[in-house]
CSV table of C-alpha atoms and ligand atoms in Angstrom, one decimal:
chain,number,residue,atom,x,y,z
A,1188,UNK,CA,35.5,91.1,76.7
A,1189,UNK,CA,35.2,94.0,74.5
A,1190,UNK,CA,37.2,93.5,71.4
A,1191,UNK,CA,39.1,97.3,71.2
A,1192,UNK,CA,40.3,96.9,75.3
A,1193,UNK,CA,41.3,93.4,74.2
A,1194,UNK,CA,43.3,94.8,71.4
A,1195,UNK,CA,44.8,97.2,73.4
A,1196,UNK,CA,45.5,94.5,76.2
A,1197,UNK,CA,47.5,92.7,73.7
A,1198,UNK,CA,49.4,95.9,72.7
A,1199,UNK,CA,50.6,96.0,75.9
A,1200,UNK,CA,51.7,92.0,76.2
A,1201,UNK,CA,53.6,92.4,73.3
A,1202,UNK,CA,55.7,95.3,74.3
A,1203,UNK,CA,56.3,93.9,77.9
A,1204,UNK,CA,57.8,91.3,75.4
A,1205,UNK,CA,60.1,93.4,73.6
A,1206,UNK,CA,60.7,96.2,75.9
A,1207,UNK,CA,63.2,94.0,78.2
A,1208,UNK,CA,65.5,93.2,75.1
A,1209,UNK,CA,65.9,96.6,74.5
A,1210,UNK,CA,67.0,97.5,78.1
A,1211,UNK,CA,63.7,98.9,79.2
A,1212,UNK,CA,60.9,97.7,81.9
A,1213,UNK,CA,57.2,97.9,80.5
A,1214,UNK,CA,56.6,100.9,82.4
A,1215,UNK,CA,59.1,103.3,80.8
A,1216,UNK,CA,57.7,102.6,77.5
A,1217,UNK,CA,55.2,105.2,76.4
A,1218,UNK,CA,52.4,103.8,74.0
A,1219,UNK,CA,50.8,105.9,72.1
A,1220,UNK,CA,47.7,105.4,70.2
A,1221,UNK,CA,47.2,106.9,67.1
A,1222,UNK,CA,43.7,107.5,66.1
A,1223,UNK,CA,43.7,109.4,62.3
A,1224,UNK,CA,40.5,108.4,61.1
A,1225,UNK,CA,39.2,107.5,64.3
A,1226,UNK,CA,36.1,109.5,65.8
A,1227,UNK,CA,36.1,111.1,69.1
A,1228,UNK,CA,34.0,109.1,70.8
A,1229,UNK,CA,36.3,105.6,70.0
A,1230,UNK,CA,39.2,108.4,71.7
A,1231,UNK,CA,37.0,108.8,74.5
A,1232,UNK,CA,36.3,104.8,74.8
A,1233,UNK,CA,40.7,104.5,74.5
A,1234,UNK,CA,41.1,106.8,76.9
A,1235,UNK,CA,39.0,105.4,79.6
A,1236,UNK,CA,40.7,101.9,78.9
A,1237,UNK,CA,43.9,104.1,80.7
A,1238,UNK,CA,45.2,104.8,77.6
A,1239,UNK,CA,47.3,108.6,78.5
A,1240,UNK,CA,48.9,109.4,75.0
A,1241,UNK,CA,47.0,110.4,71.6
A,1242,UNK,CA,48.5,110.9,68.4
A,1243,UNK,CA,47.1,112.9,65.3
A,1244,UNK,CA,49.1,113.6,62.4
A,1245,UNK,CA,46.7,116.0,61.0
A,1246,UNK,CA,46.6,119.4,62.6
A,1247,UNK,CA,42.7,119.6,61.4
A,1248,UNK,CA,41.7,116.5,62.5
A,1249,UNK,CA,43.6,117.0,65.8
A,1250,UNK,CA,41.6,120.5,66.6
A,1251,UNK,CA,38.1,119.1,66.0
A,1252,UNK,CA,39.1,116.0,68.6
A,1253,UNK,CA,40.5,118.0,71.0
A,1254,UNK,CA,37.8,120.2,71.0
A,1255,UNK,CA,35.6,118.0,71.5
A,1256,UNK,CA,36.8,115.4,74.1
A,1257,UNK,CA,37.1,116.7,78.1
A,1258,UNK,CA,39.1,113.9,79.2
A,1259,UNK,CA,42.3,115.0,80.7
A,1260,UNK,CA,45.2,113.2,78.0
A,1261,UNK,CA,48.5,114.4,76.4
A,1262,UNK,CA,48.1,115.0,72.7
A,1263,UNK,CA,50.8,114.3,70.3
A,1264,UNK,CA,51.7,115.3,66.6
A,1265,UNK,CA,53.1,113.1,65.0
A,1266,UNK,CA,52.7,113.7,60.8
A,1267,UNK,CA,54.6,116.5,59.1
A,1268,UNK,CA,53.5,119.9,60.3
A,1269,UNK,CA,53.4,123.1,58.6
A,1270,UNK,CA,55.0,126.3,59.6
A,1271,UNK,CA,51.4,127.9,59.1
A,1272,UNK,CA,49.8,125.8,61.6
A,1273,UNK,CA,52.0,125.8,64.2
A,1274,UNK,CA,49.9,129.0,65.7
A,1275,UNK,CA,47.1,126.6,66.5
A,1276,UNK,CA,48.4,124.2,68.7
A,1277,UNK,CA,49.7,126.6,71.7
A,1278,UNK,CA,48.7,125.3,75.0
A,1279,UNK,CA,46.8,122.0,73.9
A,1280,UNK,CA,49.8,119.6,72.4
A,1281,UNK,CA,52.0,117.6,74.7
A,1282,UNK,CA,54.8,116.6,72.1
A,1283,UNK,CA,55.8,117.4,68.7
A,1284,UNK,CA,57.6,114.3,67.0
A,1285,UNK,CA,58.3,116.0,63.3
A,1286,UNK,CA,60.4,118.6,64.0
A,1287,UNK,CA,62.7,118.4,61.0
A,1288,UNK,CA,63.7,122.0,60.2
A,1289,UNK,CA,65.1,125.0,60.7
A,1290,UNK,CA,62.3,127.3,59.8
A,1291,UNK,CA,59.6,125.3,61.4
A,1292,UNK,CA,61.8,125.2,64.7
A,1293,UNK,CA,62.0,129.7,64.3
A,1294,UNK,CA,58.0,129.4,63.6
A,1295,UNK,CA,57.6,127.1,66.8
A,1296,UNK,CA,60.3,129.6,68.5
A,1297,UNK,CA,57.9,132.7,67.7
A,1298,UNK,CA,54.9,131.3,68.6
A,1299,UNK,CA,55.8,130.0,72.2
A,1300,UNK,CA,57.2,134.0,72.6
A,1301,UNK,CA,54.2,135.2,71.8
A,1302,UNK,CA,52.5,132.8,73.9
A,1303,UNK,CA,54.8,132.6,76.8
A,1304,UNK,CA,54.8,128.6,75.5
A,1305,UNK,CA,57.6,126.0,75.5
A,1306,UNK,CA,56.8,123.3,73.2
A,1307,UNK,CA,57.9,120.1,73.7
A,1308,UNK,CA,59.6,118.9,70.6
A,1309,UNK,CA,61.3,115.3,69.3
A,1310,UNK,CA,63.5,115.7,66.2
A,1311,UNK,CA,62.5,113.8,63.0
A,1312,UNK,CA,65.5,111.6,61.6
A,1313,UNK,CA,65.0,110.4,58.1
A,1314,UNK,CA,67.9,107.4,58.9
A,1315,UNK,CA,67.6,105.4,55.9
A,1316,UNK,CA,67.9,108.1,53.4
A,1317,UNK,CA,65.5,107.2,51.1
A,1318,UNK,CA,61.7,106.4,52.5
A,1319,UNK,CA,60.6,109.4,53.2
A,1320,UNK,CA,61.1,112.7,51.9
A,1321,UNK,CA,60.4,114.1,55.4
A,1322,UNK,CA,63.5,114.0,58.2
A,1323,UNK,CA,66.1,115.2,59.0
A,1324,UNK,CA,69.3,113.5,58.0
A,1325,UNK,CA,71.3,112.4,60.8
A,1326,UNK,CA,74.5,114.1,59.9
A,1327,UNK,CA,72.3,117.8,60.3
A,1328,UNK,CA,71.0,116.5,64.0
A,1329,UNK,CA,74.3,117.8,66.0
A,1330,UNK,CA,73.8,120.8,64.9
A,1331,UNK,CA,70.1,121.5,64.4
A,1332,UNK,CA,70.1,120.5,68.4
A,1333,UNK,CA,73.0,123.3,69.2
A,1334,UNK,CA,70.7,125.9,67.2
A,1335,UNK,CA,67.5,124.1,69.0
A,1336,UNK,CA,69.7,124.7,72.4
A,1337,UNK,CA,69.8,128.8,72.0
A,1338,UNK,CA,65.7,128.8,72.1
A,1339,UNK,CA,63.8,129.6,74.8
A,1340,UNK,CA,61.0,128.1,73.7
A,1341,UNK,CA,61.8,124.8,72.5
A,1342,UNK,CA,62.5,121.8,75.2
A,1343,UNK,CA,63.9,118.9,73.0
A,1344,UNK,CA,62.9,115.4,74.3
A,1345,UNK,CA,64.1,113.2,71.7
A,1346,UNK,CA,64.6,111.5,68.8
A,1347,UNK,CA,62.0,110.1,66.5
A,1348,UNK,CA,61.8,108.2,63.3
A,1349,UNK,CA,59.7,106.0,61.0
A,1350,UNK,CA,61.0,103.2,59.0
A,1351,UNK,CA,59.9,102.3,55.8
A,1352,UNK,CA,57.1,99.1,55.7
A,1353,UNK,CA,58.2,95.9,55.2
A,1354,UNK,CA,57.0,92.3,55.0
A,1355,UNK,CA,59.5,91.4,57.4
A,1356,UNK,CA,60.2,93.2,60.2
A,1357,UNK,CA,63.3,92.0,60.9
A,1358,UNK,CA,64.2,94.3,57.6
A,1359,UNK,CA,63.7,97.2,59.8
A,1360,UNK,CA,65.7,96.7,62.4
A,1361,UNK,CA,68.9,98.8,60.7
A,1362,UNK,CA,66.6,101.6,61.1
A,1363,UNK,CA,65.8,101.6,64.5
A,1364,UNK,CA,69.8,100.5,65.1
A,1365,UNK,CA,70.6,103.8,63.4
A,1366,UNK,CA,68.8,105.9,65.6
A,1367,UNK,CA,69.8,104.4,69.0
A,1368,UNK,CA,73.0,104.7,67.7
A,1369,UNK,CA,72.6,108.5,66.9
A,1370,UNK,CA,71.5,109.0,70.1
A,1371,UNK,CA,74.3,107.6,72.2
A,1372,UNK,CA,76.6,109.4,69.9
A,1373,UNK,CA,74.7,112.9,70.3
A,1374,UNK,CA,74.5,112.0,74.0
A,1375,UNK,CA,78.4,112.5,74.4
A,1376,UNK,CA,78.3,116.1,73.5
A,1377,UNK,CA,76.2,117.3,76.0
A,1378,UNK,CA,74.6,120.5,74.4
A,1379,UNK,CA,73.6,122.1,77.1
A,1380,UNK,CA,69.6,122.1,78.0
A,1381,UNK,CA,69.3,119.0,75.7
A,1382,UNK,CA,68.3,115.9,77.0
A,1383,UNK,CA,67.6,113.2,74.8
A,1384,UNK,CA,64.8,111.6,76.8
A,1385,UNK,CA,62.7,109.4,74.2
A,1386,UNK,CA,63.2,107.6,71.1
A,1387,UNK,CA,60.0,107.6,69.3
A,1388,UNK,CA,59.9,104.7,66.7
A,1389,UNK,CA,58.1,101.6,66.1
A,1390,UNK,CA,54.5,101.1,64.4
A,1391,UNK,CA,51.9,98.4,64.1
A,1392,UNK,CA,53.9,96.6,61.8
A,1393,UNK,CA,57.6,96.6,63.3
A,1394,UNK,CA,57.3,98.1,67.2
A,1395,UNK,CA,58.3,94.9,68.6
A,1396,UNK,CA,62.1,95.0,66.5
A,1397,UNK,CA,61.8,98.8,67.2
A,1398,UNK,CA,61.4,98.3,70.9
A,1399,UNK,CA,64.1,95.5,71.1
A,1400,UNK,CA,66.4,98.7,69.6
A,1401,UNK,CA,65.9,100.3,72.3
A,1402,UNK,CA,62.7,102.1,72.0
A,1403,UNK,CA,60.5,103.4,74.6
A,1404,UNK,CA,57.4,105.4,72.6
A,1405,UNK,CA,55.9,103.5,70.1
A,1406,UNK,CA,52.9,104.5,67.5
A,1407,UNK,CA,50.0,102.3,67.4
A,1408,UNK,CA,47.0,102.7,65.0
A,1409,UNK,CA,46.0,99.9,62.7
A,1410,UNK,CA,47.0,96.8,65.3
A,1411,UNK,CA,44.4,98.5,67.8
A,1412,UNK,CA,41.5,100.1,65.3
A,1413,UNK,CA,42.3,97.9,62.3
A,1414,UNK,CA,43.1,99.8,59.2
A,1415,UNK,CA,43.0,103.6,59.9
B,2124,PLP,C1,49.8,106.4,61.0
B,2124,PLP,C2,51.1,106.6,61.7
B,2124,PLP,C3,51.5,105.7,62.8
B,2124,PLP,C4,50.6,104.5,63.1
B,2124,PLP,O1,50.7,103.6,62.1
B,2124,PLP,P1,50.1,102.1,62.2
B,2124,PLP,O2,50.8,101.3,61.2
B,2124,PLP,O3,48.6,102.3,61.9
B,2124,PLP,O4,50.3,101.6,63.6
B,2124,PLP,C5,52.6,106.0,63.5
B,2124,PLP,N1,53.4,107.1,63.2
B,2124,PLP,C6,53.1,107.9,62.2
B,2124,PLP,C7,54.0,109.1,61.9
B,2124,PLP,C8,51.9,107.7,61.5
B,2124,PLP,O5,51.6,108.6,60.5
């Protein structure tokens, strides 16, 4: 069998796994496959496997590949994203999973106006505090979501979040606690127009824990492509 469907195969064994200790079936987890370094043509060999979600963090890197690949699949940006680039990505990304800011939310506000564009947005949560210096810190979310509620062209899905690498996985699992937790709080205000539909965490190293916290989108580069 060829070795990249096998890897995926085995992505998908392992979150059948996990996914039923976090309250999910298999089929309401969303995998998707992140593919940095990886050329379009390995996409193109992923996405004929039945793989349906892409992720780039690089707004470069993500232009060039979709460009050049036809095959129908919903795009996602997942790295940090600048206010500047935001213009380029009307009509061709599925879901944003860094919004972390106010400014970057106006700039994704102004250019689905002048687009007539709603882009599909997860916020960013920088739960631990201290890995990353991109997030949002979870006491802003409530109310960066009520702002976020007011535009037009901004649909909210989710939450998202990355936790820092560890040896153990088990070390992450705070993390991933934190933002289910977050979410069921934020989920008893009921901002209007905001549905908290997705909770975007869990990498190569620690989406099993992450899915067993309740996860149902996880990020998967290096496990599948090897080191990326
Ligand atoms: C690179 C990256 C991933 C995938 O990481 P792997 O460890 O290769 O699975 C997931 N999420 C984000 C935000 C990334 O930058």
């Amino acid at each position: 069998m060829n070795n990249l469907l096998e890897r995926i195969e085995q992505v998908r064994e392992k979150i059948k796994k996990s996914a039923a200790k976090g309250g999910n079936s298999p089929e309401q987890i969303k995998l998707v496959v992140v593919t940095k370094t990886v050329s379009a043509d390995v996409i193109s060999q992923v996405i004929q496997y039945g793989i349906q979600d892409i992720g780039e963090n690089r707004v470069q890197d993500f232009l060039k590949k979709h460009a050049s690949i036809n095959e129908k699949v919903n795009w996602h940006i997942i790295g940090h994203l600048q206010s500047n680039k935001v213009k380029y990505l009307t009509n061709k990304v599925s879901l944003i999973h860094s919004l972390d800011r106010e400014s970057l939310a106006n700039e994704l506000n102004k250019q689905g106006k002048l687009f007539n564009y709603k882009f599909n947005c997860l916020i960013q949560v920088n739960v631990s505090g201290e890995i990353s210096k991109f997030g949002m810190s979870p006491k802003n979310v409530e109310g960066f979501l009520v702002k976020l509620s007011r535009m037009e062209h901004i649909n909210v899905l989710g939450l998202m979040t990355m936790a820092p690498f560890e040896d153990d996985p088990e070390d992450t699992r705070h993390v991933f606690e934190g933002l289910r937790n977050l979410k069921y709080k934020l989920d008893t205000l009921n901002i209007p127009g905001i549905e908290l539909k997705y909770l975007s965490m869990g990498m190569s190293n620690d989406y099993q824990v992450a899915l067993e916290e309740g996860s149902n989108m996880v990020r998967i580069g290096s496990e599948i492509f090897g080191h990326i």
